[in-house]
PDB file of C-alpha atoms in Angstrom:
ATOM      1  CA  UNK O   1     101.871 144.692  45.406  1.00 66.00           C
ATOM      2  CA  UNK O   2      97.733 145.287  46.048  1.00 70.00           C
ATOM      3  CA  UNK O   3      98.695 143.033  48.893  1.00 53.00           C
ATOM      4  CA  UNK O   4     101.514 145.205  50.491  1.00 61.00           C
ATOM      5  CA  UNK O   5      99.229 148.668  49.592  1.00 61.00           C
ATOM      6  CA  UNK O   6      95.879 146.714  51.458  1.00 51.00           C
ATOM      7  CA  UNK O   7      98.080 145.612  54.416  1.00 54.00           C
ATOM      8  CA  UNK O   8      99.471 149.438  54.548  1.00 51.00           C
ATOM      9  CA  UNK O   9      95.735 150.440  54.474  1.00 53.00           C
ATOM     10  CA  UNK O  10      94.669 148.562  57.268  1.00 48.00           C
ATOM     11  CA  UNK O  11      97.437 148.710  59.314  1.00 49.00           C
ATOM     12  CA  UNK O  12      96.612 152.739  58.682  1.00 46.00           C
ATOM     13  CA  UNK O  13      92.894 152.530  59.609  1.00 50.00           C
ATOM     14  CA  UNK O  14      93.423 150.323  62.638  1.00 48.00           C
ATOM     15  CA  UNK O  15      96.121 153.497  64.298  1.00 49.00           C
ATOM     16  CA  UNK O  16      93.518 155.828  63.452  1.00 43.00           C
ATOM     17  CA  UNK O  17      90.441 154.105  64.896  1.00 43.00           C
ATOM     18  CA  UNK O  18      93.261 153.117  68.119  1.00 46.00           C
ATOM     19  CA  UNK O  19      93.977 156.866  68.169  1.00 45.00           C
ATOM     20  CA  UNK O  20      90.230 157.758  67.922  1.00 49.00           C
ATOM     21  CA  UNK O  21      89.775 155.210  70.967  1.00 49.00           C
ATOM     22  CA  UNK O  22      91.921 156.675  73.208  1.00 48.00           C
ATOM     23  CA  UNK O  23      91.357 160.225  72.612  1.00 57.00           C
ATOM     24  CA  UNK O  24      87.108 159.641  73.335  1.00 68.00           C
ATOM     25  CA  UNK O  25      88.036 157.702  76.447  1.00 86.00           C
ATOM     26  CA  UNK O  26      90.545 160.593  77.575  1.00 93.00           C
ATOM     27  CA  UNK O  27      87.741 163.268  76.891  1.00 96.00           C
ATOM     28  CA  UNK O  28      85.218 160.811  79.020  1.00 96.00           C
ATOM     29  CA  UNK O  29      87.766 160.779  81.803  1.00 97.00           C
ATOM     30  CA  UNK O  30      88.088 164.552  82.091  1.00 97.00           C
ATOM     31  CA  UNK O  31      84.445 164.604  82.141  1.00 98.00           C
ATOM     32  CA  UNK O  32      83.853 162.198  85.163  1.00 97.00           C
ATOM     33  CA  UNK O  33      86.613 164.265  86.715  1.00 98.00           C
ATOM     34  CA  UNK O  34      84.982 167.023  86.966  1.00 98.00           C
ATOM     35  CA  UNK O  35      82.128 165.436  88.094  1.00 98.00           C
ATOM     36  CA  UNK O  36      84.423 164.141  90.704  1.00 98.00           C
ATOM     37  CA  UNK O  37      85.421 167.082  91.747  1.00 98.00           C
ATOM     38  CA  UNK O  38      82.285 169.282  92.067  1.00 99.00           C
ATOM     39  CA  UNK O  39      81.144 165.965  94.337  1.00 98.00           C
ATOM     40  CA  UNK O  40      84.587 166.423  96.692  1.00 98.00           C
ATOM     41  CA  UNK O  41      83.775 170.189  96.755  1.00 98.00           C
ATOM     42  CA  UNK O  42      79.943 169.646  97.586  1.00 98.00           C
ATOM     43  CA  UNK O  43      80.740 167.397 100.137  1.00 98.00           C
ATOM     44  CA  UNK O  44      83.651 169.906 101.829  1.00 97.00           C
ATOM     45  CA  UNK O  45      80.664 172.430 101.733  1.00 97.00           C
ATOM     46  CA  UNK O  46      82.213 174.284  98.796  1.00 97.00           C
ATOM     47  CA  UNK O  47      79.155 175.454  96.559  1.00 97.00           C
ATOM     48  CA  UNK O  48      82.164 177.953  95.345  1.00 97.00           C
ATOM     49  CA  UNK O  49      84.449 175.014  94.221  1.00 98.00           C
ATOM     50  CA  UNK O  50      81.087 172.578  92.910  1.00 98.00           C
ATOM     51  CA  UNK O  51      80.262 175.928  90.773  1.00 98.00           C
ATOM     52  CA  UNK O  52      83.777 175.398  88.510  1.00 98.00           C
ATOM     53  CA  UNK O  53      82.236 172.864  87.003  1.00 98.00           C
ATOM     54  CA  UNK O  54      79.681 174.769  85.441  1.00 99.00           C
ATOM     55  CA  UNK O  55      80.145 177.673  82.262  1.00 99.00           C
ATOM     56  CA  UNK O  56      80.078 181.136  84.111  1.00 98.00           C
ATOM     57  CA  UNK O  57      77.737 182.553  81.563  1.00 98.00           C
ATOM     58  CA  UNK O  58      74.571 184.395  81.326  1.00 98.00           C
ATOM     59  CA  UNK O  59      73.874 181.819  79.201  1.00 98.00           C
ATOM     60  CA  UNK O  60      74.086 178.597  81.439  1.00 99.00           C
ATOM     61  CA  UNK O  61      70.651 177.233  81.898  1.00 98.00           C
ATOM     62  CA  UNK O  62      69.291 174.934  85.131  1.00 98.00           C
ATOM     63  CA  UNK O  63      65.981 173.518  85.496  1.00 97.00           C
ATOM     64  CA  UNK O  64      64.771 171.381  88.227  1.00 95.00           C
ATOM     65  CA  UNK O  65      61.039 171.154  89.854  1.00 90.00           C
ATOM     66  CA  UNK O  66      59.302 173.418  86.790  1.00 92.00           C
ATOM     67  CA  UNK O  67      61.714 176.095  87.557  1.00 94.00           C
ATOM     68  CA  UNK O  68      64.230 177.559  85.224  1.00 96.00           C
ATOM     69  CA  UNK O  69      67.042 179.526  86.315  1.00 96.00           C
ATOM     70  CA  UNK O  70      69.766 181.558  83.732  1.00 98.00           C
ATOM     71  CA  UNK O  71      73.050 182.466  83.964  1.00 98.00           C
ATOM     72  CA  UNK O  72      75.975 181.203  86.455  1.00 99.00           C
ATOM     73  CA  UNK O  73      75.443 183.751  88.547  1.00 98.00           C
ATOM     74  CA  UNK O  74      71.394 183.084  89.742  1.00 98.00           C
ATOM     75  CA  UNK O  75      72.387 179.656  89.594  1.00 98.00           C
ATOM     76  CA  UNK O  76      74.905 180.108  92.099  1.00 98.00           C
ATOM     77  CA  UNK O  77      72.536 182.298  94.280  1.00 97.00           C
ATOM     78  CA  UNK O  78      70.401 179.832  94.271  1.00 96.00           C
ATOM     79  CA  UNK O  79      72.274 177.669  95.576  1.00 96.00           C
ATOM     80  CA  UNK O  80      73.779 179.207  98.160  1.00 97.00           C
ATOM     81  CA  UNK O  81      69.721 180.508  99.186  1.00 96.00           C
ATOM     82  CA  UNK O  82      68.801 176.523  98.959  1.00 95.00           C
ATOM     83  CA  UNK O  83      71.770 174.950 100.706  1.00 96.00           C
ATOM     84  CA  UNK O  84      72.885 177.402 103.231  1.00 95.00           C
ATOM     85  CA  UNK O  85      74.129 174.920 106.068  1.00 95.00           C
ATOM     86  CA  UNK O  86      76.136 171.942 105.968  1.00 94.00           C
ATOM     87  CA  UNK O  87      73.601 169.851 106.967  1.00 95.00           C
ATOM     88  CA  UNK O  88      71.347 170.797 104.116  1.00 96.00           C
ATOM     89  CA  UNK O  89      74.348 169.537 101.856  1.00 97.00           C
ATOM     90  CA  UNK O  90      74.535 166.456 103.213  1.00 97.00           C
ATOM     91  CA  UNK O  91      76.660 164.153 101.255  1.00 98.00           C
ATOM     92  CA  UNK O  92      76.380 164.470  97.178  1.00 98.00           C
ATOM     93  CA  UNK O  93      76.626 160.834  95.264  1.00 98.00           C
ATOM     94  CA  UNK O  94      76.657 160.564  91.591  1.00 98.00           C
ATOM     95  CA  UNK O  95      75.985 157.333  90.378  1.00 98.00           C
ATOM     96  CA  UNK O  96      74.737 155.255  86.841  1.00 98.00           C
ATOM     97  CA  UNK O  97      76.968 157.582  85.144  1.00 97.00           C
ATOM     98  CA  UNK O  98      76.382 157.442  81.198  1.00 98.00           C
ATOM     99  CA  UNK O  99      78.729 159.825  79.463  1.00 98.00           C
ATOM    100  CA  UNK O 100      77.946 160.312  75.332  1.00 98.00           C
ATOM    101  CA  UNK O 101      80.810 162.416  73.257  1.00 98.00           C
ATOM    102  CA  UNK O 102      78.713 164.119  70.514  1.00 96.00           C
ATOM    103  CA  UNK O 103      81.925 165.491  68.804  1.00 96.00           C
ATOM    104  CA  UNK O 104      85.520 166.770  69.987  1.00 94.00           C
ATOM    105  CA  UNK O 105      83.560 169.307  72.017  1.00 97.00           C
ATOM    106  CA  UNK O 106      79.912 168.540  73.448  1.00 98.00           C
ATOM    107  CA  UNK O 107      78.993 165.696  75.479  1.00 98.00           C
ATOM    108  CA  UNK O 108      75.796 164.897  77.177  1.00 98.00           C
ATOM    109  CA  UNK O 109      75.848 162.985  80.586  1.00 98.00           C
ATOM    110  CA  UNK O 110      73.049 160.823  82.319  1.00 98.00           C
ATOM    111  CA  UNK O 111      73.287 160.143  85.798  1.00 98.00           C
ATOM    112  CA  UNK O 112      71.674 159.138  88.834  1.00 98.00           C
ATOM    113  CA  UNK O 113      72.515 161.418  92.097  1.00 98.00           C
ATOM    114  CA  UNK O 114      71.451 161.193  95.793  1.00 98.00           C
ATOM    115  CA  UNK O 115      72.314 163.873  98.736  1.00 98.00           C
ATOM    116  CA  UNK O 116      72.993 161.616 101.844  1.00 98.00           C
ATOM    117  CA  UNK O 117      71.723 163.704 105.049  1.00 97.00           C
ATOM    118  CA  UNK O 118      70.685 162.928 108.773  1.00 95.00           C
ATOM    119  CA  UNK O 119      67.010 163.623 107.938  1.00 94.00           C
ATOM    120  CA  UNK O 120      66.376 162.646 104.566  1.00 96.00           C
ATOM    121  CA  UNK O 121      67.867 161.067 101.973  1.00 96.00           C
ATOM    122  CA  UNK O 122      66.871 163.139  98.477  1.00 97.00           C
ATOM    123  CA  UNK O 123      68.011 161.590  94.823  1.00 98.00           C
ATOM    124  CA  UNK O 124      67.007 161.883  91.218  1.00 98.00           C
ATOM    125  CA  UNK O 125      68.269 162.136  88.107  1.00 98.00           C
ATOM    126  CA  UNK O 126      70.361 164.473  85.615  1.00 98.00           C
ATOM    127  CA  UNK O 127      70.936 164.906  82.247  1.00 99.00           C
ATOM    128  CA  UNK O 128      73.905 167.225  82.035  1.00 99.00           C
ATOM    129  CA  UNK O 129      74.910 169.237  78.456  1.00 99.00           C
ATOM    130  CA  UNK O 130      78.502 170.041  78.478  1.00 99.00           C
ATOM    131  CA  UNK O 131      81.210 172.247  76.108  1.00 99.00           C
ATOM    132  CA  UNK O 132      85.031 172.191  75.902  1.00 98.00           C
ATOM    133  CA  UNK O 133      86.254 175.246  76.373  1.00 98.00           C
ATOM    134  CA  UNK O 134      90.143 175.097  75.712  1.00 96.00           C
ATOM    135  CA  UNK O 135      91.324 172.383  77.530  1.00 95.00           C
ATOM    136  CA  UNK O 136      88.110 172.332  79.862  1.00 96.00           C
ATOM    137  CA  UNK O 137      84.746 170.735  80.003  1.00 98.00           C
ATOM    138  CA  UNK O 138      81.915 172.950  81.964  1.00 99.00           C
ATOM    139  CA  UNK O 139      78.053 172.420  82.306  1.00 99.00           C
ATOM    140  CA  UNK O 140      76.187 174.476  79.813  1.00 99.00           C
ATOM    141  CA  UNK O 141      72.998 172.943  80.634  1.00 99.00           C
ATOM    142  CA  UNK O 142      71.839 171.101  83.360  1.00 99.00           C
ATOM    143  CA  UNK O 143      68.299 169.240  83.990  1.00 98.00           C
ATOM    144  CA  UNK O 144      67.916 167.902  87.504  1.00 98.00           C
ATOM    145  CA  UNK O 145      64.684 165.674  89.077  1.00 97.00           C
ATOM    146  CA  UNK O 146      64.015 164.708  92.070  1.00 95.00           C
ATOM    147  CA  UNK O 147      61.990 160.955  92.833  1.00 92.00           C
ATOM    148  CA  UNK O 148      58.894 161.424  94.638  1.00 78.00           C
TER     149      UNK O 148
END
């Protein structure tokens, strides 16, 4: 009998750690998706499209080079100010991609990315904060360096 209930037990915990599994690797797929896809949109010269991937918020925070910029909305300007031709796009590679599930809904990603472009070649590194919102994942935070 302590047999059969053990057995039950296990057989139990092993479906939920299985179920566990496959739900944190589903959630890590959605997030290099939309990596993915702000990538295809940079590189179609979409800055519109590579801005889904962030939270449109007042409250979405970007740093790079000692600056810090707020809200979806200067982020976007800033963008479009910064990277106003195709050519200045370039090509957008992510790369070394290290995606960490704090719970059902935050996740922090480090990565490696590199804008491919006739004159130069710049790259650096991220580390990304993100929140699901419904079914999605967006950027809530985002920390970008460039190599010297």
């Amino acid at each position: 009998m302590i047999f059969r209930i053990a057995t039950a037990f296990l057989l139990c915990f092993n479906i939920c750690l299985y179920a566990q599994n496959v739900s944190r690797n589903n959630e890590q797929k959605e997030i290099a998706e939309l990596l993915d896809n702000q990538a295809v949109a940079w590189n179609k010269g979409d800055l519109t499209g590579y801005m889904e991937g962030y939270w449109k918020s007042d409250s979405l925070l970007f740093t790079s080079g000692g600056n810090i910029q707020r809200g979806w909305n200067a982020t976007y300007e800033k963008y479009k100010k910064s990277y106003d031709t195709k050519a200045k796009m370039g090509k957008l590679v992510f790369s070394k991609l290290e995606i960490n599930l704090l719970s059902e809904k935050s996740a922090w990603i480090f990565g490696n990315w590199e804008l491919k472009r006739e004159q130069d070649n710049p790259q650096g590194v991220f580390t990304l904060i993100l929140r699901k919102f419904g079914d999605s994942w967006k950027i809530i935070h985002d920390h970008t360096s460039i190599k010297n």
